[in-house]
CSV table of C-alpha atoms in Angstrom, one decimal:
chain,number,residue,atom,x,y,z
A,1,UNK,CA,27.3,-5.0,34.6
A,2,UNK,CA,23.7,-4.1,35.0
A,3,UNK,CA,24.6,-0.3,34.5
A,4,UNK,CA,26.0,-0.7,31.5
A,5,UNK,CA,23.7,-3.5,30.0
A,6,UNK,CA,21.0,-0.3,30.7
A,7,UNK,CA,22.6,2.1,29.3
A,8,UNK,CA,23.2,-0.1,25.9
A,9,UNK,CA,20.2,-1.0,25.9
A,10,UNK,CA,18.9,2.9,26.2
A,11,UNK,CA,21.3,4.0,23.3
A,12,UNK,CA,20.0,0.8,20.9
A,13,UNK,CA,16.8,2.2,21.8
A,14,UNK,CA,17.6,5.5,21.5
A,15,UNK,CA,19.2,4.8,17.5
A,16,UNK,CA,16.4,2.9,16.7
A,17,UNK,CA,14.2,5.7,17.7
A,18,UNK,CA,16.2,8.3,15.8
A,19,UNK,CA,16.5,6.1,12.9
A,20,UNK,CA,12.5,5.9,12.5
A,21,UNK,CA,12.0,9.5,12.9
A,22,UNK,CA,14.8,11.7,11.8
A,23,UNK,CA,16.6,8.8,8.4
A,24,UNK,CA,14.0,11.1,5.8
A,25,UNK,CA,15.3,14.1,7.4
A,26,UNK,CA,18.9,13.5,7.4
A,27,UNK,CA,18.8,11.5,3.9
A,28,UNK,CA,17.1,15.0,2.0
A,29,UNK,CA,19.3,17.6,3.8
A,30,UNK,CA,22.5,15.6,2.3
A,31,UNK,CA,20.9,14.8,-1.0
A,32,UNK,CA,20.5,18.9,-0.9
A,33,UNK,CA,24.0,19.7,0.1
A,34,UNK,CA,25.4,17.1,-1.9
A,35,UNK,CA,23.4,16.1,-5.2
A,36,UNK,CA,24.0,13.0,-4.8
A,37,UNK,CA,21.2,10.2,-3.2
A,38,UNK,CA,24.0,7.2,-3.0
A,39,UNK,CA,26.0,9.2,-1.0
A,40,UNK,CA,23.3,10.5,0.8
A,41,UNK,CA,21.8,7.1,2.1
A,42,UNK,CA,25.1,5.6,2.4
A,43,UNK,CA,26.7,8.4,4.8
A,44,UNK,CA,23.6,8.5,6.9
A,45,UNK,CA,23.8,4.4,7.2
A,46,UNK,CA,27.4,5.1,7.8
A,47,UNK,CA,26.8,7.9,10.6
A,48,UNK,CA,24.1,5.4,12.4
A,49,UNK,CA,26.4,2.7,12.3
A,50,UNK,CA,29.0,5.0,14.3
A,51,UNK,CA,26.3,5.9,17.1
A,52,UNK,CA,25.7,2.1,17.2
A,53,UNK,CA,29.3,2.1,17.9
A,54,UNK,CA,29.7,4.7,20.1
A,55,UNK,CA,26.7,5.9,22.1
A,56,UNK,CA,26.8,2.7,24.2
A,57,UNK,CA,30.1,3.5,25.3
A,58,UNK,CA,30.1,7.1,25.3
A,59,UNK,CA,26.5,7.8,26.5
A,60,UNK,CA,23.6,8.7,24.4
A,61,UNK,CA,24.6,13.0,23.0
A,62,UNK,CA,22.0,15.6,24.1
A,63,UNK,CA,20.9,16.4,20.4
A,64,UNK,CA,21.1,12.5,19.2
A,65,UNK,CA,19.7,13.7,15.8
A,66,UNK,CA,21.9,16.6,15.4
A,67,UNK,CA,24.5,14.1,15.9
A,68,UNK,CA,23.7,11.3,13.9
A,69,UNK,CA,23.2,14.7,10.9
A,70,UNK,CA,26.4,16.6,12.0
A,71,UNK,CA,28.6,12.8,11.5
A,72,UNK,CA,27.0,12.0,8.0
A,73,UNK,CA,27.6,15.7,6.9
A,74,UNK,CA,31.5,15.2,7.9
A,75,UNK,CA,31.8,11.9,6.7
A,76,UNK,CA,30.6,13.1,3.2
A,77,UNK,CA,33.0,15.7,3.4
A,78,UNK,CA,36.0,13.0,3.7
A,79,UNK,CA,34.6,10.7,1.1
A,80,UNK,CA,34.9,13.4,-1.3
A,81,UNK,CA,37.6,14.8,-0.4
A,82,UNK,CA,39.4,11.5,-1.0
A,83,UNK,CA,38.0,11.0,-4.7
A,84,UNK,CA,40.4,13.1,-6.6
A,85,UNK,CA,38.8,12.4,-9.2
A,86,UNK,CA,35.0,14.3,-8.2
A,87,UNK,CA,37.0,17.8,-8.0
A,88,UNK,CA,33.5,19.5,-8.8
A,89,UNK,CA,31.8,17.5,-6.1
A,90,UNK,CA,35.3,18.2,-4.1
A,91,UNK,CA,34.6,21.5,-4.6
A,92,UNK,CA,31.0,21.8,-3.1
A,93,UNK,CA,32.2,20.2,-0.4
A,94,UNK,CA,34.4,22.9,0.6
A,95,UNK,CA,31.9,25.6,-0.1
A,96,UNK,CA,29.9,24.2,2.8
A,97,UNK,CA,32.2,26.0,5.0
A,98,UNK,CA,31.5,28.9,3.3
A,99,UNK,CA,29.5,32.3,4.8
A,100,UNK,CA,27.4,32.7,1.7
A,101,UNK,CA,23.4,31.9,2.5
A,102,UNK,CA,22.2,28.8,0.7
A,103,UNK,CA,21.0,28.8,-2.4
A,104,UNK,CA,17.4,29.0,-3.2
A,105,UNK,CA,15.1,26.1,-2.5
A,106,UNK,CA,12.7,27.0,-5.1
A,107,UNK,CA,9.1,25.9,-5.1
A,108,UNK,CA,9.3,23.6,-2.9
A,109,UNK,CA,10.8,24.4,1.2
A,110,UNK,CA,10.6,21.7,2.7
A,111,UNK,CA,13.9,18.8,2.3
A,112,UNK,CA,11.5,15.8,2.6
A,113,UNK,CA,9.2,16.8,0.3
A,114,UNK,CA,11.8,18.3,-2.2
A,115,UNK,CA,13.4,14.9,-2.4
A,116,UNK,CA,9.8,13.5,-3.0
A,117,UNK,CA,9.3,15.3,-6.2
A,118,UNK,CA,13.2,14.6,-7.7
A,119,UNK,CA,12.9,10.6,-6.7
A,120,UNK,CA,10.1,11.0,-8.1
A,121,UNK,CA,11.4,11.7,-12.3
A,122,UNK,CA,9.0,11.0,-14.7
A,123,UNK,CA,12.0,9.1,-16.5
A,124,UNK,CA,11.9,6.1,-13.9
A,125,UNK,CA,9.4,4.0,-14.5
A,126,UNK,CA,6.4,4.2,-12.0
A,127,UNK,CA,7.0,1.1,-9.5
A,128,UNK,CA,10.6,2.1,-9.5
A,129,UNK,CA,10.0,5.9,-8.8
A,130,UNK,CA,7.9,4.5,-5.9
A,131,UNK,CA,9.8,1.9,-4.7
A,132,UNK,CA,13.4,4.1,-4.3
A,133,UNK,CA,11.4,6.9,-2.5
A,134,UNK,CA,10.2,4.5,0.1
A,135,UNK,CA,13.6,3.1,1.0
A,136,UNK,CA,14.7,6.7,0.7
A,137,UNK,CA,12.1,8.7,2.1
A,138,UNK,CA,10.2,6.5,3.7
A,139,UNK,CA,13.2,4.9,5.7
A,140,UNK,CA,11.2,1.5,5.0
A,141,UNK,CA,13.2,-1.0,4.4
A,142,UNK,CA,13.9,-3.7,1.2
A,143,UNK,CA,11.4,-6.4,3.0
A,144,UNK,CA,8.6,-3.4,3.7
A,145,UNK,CA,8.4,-2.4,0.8
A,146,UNK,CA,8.0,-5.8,-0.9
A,147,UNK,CA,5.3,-6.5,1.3
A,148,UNK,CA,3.7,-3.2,0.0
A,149,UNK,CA,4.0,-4.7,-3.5
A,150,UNK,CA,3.1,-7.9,-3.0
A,151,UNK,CA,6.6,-9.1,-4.6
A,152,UNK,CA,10.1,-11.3,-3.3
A,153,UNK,CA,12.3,-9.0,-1.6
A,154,UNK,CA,15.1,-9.9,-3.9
A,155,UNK,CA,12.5,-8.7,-6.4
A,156,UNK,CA,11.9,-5.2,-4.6
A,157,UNK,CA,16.1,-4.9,-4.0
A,158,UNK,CA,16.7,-5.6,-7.9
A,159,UNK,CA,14.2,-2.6,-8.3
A,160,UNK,CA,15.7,-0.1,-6.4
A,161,UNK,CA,18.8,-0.6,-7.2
A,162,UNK,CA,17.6,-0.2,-11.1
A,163,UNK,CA,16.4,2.6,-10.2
A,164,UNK,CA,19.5,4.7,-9.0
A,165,UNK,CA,21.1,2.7,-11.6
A,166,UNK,CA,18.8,4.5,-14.3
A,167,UNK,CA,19.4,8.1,-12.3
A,168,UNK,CA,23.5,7.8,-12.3
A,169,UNK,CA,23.1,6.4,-16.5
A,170,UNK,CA,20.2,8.6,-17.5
A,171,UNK,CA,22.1,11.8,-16.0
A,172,UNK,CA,19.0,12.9,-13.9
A,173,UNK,CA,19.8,15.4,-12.2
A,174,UNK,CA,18.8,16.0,-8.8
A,175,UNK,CA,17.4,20.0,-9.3
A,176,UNK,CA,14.5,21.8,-7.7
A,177,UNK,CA,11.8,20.8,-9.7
A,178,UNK,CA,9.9,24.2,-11.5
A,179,UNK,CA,6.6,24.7,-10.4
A,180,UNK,CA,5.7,23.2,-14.2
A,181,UNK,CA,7.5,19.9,-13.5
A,182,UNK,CA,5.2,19.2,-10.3
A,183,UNK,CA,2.4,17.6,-12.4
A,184,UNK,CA,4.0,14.9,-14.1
A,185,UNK,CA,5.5,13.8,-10.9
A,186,UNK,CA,2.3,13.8,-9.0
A,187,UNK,CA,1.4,10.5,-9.3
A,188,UNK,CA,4.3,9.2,-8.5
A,189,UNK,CA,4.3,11.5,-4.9
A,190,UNK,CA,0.8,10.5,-4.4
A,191,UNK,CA,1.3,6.6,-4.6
A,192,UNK,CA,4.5,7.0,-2.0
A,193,UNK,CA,2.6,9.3,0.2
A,194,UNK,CA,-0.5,6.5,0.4
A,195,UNK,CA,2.2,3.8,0.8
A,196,UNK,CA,4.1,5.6,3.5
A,197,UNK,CA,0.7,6.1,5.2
A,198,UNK,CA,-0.4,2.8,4.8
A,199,UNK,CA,2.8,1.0,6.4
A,200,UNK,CA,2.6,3.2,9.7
A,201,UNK,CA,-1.0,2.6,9.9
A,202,UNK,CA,-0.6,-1.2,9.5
A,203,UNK,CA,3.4,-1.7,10.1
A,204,UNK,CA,4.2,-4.8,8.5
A,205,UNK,CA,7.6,-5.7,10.6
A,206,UNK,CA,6.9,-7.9,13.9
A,207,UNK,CA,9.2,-5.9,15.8
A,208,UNK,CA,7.5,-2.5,15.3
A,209,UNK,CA,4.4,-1.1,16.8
A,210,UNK,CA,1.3,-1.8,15.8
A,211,UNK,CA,0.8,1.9,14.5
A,212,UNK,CA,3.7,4.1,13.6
A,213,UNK,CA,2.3,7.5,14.2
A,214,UNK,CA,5.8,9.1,13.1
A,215,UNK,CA,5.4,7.9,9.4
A,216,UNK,CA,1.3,8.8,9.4
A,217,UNK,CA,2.2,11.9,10.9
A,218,UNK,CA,4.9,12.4,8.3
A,219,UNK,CA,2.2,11.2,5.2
A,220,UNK,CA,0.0,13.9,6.4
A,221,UNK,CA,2.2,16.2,6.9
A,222,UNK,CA,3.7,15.9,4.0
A,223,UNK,CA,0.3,15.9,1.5
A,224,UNK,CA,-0.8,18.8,3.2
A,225,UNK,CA,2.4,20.2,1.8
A,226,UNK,CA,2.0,18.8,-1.4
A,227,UNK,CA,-1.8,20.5,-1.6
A,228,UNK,CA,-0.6,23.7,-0.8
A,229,UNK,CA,1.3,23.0,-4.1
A,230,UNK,CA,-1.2,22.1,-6.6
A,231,UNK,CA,-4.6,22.7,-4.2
A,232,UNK,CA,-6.3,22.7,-7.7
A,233,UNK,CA,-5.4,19.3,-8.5
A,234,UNK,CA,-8.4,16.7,-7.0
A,235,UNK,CA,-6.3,13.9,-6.4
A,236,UNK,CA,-4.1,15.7,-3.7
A,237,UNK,CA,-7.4,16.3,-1.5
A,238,UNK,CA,-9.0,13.0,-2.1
A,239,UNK,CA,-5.7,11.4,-0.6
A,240,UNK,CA,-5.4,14.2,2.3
A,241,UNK,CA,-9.1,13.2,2.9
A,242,UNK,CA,-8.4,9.7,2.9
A,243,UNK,CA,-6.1,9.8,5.0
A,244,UNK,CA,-7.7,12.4,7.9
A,245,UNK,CA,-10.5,9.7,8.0
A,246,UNK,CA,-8.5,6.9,8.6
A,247,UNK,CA,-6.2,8.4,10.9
A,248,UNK,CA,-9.6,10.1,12.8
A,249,UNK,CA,-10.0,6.1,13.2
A,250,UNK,CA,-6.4,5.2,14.8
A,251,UNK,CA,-7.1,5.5,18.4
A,252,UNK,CA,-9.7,2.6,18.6
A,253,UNK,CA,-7.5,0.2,16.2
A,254,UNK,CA,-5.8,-1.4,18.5
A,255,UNK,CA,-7.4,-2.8,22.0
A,256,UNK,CA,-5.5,-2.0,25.6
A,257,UNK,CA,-4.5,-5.9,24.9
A,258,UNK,CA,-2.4,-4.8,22.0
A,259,UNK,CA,-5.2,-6.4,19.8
A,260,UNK,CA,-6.0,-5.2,16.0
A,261,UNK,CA,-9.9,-4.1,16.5
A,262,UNK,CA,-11.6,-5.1,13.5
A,263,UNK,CA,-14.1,-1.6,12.4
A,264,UNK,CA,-17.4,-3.1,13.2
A,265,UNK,CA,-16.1,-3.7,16.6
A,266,UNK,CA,-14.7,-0.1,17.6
A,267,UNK,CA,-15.9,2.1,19.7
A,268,UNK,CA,-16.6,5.5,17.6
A,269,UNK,CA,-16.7,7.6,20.7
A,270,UNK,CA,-13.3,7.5,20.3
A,271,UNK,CA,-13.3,8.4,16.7
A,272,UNK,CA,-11.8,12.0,16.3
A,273,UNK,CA,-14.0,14.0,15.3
A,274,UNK,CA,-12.1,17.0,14.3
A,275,UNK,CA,-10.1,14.9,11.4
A,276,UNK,CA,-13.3,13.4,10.4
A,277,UNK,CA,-15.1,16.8,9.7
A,278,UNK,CA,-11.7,18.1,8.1
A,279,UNK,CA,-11.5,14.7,5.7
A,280,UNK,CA,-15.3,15.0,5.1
A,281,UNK,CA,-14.8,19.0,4.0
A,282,UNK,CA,-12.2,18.0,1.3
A,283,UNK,CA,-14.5,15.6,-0.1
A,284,UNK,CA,-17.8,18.2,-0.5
A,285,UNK,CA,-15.2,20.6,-2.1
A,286,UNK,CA,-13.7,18.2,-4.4
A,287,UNK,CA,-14.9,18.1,-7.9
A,288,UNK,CA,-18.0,14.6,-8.3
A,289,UNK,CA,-17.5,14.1,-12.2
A,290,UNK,CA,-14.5,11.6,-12.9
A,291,UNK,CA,-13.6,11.0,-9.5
A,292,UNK,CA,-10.0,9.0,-9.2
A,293,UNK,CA,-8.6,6.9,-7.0
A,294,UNK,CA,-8.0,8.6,-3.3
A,295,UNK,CA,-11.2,10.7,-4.1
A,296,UNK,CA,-12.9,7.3,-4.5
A,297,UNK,CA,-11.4,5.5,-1.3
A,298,UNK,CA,-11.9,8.4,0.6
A,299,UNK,CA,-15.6,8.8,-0.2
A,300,UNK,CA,-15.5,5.2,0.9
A,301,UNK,CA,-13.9,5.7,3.8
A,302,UNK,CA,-16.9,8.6,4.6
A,303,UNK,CA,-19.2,6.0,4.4
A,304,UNK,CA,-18.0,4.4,7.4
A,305,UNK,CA,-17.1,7.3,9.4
A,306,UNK,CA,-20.4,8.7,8.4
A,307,UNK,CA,-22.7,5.7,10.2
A,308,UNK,CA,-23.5,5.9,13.8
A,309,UNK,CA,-23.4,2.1,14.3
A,310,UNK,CA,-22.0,-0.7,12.5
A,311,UNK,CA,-25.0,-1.9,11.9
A,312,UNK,CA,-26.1,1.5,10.1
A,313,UNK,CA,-23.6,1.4,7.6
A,314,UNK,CA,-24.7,1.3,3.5
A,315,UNK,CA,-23.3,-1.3,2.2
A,316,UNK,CA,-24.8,-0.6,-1.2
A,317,UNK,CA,-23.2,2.3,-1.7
A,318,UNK,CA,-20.2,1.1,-0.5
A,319,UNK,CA,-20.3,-1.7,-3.4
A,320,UNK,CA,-20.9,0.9,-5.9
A,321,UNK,CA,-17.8,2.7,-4.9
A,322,UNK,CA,-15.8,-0.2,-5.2
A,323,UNK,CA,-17.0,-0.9,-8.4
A,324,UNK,CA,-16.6,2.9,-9.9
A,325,UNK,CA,-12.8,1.9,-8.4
A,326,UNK,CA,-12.5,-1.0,-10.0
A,327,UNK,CA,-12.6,0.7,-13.1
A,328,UNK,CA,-10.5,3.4,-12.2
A,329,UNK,CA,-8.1,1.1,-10.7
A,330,UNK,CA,-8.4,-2.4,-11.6
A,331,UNK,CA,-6.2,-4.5,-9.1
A,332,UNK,CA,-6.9,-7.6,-6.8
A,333,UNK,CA,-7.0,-6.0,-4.0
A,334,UNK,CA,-9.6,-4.0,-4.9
A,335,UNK,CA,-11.8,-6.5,-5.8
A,336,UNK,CA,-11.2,-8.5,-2.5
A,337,UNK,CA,-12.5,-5.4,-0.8
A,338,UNK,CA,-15.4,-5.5,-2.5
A,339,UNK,CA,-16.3,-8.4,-2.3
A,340,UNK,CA,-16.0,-7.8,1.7
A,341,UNK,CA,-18.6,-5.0,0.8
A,342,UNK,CA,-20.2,-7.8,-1.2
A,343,UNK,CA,-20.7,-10.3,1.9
A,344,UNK,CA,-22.2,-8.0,4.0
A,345,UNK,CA,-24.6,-6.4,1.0
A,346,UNK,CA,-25.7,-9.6,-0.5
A,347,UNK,CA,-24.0,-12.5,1.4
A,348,UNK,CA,-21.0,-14.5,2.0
A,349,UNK,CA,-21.1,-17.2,0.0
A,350,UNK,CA,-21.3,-14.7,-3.7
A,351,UNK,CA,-18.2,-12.9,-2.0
A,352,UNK,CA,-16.5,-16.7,-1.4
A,353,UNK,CA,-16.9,-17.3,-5.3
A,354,UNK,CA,-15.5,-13.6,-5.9
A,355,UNK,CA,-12.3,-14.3,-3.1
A,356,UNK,CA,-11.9,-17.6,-4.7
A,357,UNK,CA,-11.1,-16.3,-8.2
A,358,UNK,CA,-8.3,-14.1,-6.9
A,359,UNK,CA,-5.7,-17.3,-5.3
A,360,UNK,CA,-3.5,-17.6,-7.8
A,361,UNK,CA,-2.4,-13.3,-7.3
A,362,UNK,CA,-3.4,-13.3,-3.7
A,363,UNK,CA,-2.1,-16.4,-2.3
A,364,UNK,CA,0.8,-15.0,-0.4
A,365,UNK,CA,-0.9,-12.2,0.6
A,366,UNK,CA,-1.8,-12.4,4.4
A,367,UNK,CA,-5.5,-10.7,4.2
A,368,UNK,CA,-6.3,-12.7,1.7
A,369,UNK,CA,-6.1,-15.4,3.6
A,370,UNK,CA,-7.9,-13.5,6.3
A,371,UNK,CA,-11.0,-12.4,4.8
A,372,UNK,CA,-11.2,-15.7,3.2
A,373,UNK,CA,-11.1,-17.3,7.0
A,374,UNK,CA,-13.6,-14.5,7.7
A,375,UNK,CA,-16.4,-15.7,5.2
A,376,UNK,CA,-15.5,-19.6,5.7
A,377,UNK,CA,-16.5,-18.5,9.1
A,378,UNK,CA,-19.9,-16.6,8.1
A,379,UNK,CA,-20.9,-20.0,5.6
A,380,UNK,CA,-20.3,-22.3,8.5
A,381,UNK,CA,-17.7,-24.4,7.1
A,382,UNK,CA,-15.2,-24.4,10.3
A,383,UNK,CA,-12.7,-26.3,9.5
A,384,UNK,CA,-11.7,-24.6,6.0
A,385,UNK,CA,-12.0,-21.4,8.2
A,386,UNK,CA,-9.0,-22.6,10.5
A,387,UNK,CA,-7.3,-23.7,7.6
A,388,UNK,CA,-7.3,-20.3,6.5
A,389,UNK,CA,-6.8,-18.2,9.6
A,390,UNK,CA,-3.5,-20.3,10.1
A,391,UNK,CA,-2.4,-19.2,7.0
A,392,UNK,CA,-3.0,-16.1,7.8
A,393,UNK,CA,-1.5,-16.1,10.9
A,394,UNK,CA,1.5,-17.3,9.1
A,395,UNK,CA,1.9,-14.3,6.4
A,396,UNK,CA,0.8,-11.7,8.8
A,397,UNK,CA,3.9,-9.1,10.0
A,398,UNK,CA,1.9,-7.2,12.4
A,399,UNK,CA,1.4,-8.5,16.0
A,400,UNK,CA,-2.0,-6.8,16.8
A,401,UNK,CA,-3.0,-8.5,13.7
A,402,UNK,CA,-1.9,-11.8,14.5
A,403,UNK,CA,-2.9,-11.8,17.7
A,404,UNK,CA,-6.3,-10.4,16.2
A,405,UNK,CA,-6.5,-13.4,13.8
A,406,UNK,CA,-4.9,-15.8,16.4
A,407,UNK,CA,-8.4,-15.2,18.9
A,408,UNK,CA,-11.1,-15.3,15.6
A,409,UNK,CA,-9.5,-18.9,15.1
A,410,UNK,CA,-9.0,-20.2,18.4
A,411,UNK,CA,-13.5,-18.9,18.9
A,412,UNK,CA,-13.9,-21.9,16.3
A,413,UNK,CA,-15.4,-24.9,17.2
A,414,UNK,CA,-12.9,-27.8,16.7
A,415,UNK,CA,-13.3,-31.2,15.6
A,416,UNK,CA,-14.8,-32.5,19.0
A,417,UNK,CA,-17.0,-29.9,19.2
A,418,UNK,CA,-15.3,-27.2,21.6
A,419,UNK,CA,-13.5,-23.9,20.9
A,420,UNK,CA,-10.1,-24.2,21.0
């Protein structure tokens, strides 16, 4: 009994593994073969469910990917087969058997990326061009994606699923974008790229990792891809930049404890130094005049990278930046970081007033809550502070950050006097 309860538990682990790693993969080789995205994400859901099914029994396959691909290729094939009434698609089926080389792949090589630029049609509107390339692309799922967006997750499901609604209505094809169509998708790329980045540098499900280096990996990866395309285009190196300095950061996030270690408090010996250099080269070659939004968060980011010590770090110019972004980019969550840079600049009670003004769109949002509890904290007014951590601690889907949050309020002094 123990045998087997290992080896189940070896092929779960094995599926969940593969899932996180190879669903992008699998999803863009059968939107490729197949033209079509619902078919694409529903035989590769179908061809995971069967390894749920049958690798516990059966034993985990030597090439579990090439599996989990071969099973969704075949079980396409039968769906249209049945559909009499998709002869065309019928058709292509068939020709999968056939000798002929594949057709061109046009500008773009690479499957992942390719399906980046055709989710990615300027006929979708923006949140939903993003949104249905993370669940996608990104493999994230319904409630991950919300988070990202700061919206319900019936909310983010209602826009997705407008989305493929307005690809099968619209007749939007899913071609090899021209070498001309890549602009006007950019954006759209860009904001997924950052998003995909973002969620394996922070995962937001309390069941993952802290860090999911197979989805920063794939981000940067994948924009260095996207540079080669358009390496004129400023925006491309300012997120590439970005996100070399941050990732430069990754090995001194999280403590041995499984602890998320806040950036004053890491140790920058083990700062990679060979991203950093990289990120900081993109910036001095990228254009100063009219700088957007990745070019702006990653000169940012070279602030911090750039100080020896905490201590050392210009704070000033940091402000500035966020200001220039503000414009740029005018959200709350940009203004809740500045007024981080704020609190250590000028102090944190003027940052307080500023985090104050932003509950009624940041209330559900966990770092609110957190950098609130963080400068209730510097003002001395403890008990507010707790009050704030525990929400926090309540939104937050990442264990290193709870647990992070979890110590800050549990240092405060409580009622009688003692830390709790």
């Amino acid at each position: 009994m123990t045998l087997y309860q290992d080896s189940s538990a070896d092929a779960m682990a094995a599926i969940t593994r593969v899932h996180r790693e190879e669903w992008a993969r699998i999803v863009a080789g059968l939107t490729r073969r197949f033209g079509d995205l619902d078919l694409a994400e529903e035989m590769t859901a179908d061809a995971f469910a069967a390894a749920v099914e049958h690798w516990p029994d059966h034993g985990i396959p030597p090439n579990p990917a090439g599996w989990v691909t071969t099973t969704a290729n075949r079980r396409a094939i039968d769906r249209l087969r049945r559909e009499a009434h998709r002869d065309d698609k019928h058709r292509e089926a068939i020709m999968l058997h056939d000798p002929e080389p594949a057709p061109p792949v046009g500008v773009i090589e690479d499957d992942r990326l390719r399906l980046l630029f055709i989710c990615c049609h300027p006929a979708l509107p923006l949140e939903g061009r993003v949104a249905l390339t993370l669940r996608m692309l990104g493999g994230l799922t319904v409630a991950e994606i919300a988070h990202a967006f700061l919206v319900q997750d019936t909310t983010m499901g209602q826009r997705i699923s407008r989305a493929k609604a307005k690809i099968t209505s619209a007749g939007i094809p899913f071609t090899i974008p021209a070498a001309e169509d890549l602009p006007a998708r950019i954006d759209g790329v860009l904001a997924v790229l950052y998003l995909v980045f973002n969620e394996g540098y922070l995962a937001t499900g309390p069941d993952m990792p802290p860090i999911r280096r197979e989805l920063t990996a794939e981000a940067i990866r994948l924009t260095r891809l996207t540079r080669e395309l358009l390496p004129n285009d400023p925006e491309v190196a300012g997120l590439l930049a970005l996100m070399l300095l941050t990732e430069a950061r990754s090995a001194a996030r999280v403590s041995a404890d499984g602890e998320l270690v806040r950036l004053d408090e890491q140790d920058r010996g083990a700062w990679d130094r060979v991203l950093i250099a990289e990120g900081l080269q993109l910036l001095d070659a990228a254009p100063s005049i009219r700088p957007g939004r990745y070019l702006l968060l990653a000169a940012i980011n070279a602030v911090h990278v750039t100080a020896p010590h905490a201590r050392d770090t210009d704070w000033a110019r940091i402000v500035t930046l966020y200001s220039r972004l503000e414009e740029v980019d005018p959200s709350p969550i940009v203004t809740l970081n500045k007024a981080i840079a704020i609190s250590e600049h000028d102090s944190p009670d003027v940052a307080l007033a500023i985090v104050d003004r932003l509950a009624d769109r940041l209330d559900g949002f966990h770092a609110y809550h957190a950098t609130r509890a963080e400068l209730l904290r510097a003002t001395g007014r403890s008990a507010d502070a707790r009050s704030a951590y525990d929400r926090a601690i309540e939104l937050a889907g990442n264990a290193a950050e709870t647990a992070h949050l979890i110590r800050r309020r549990n240092q405060l002094a409580t009622p009688n006097g003692a830390p709790s």
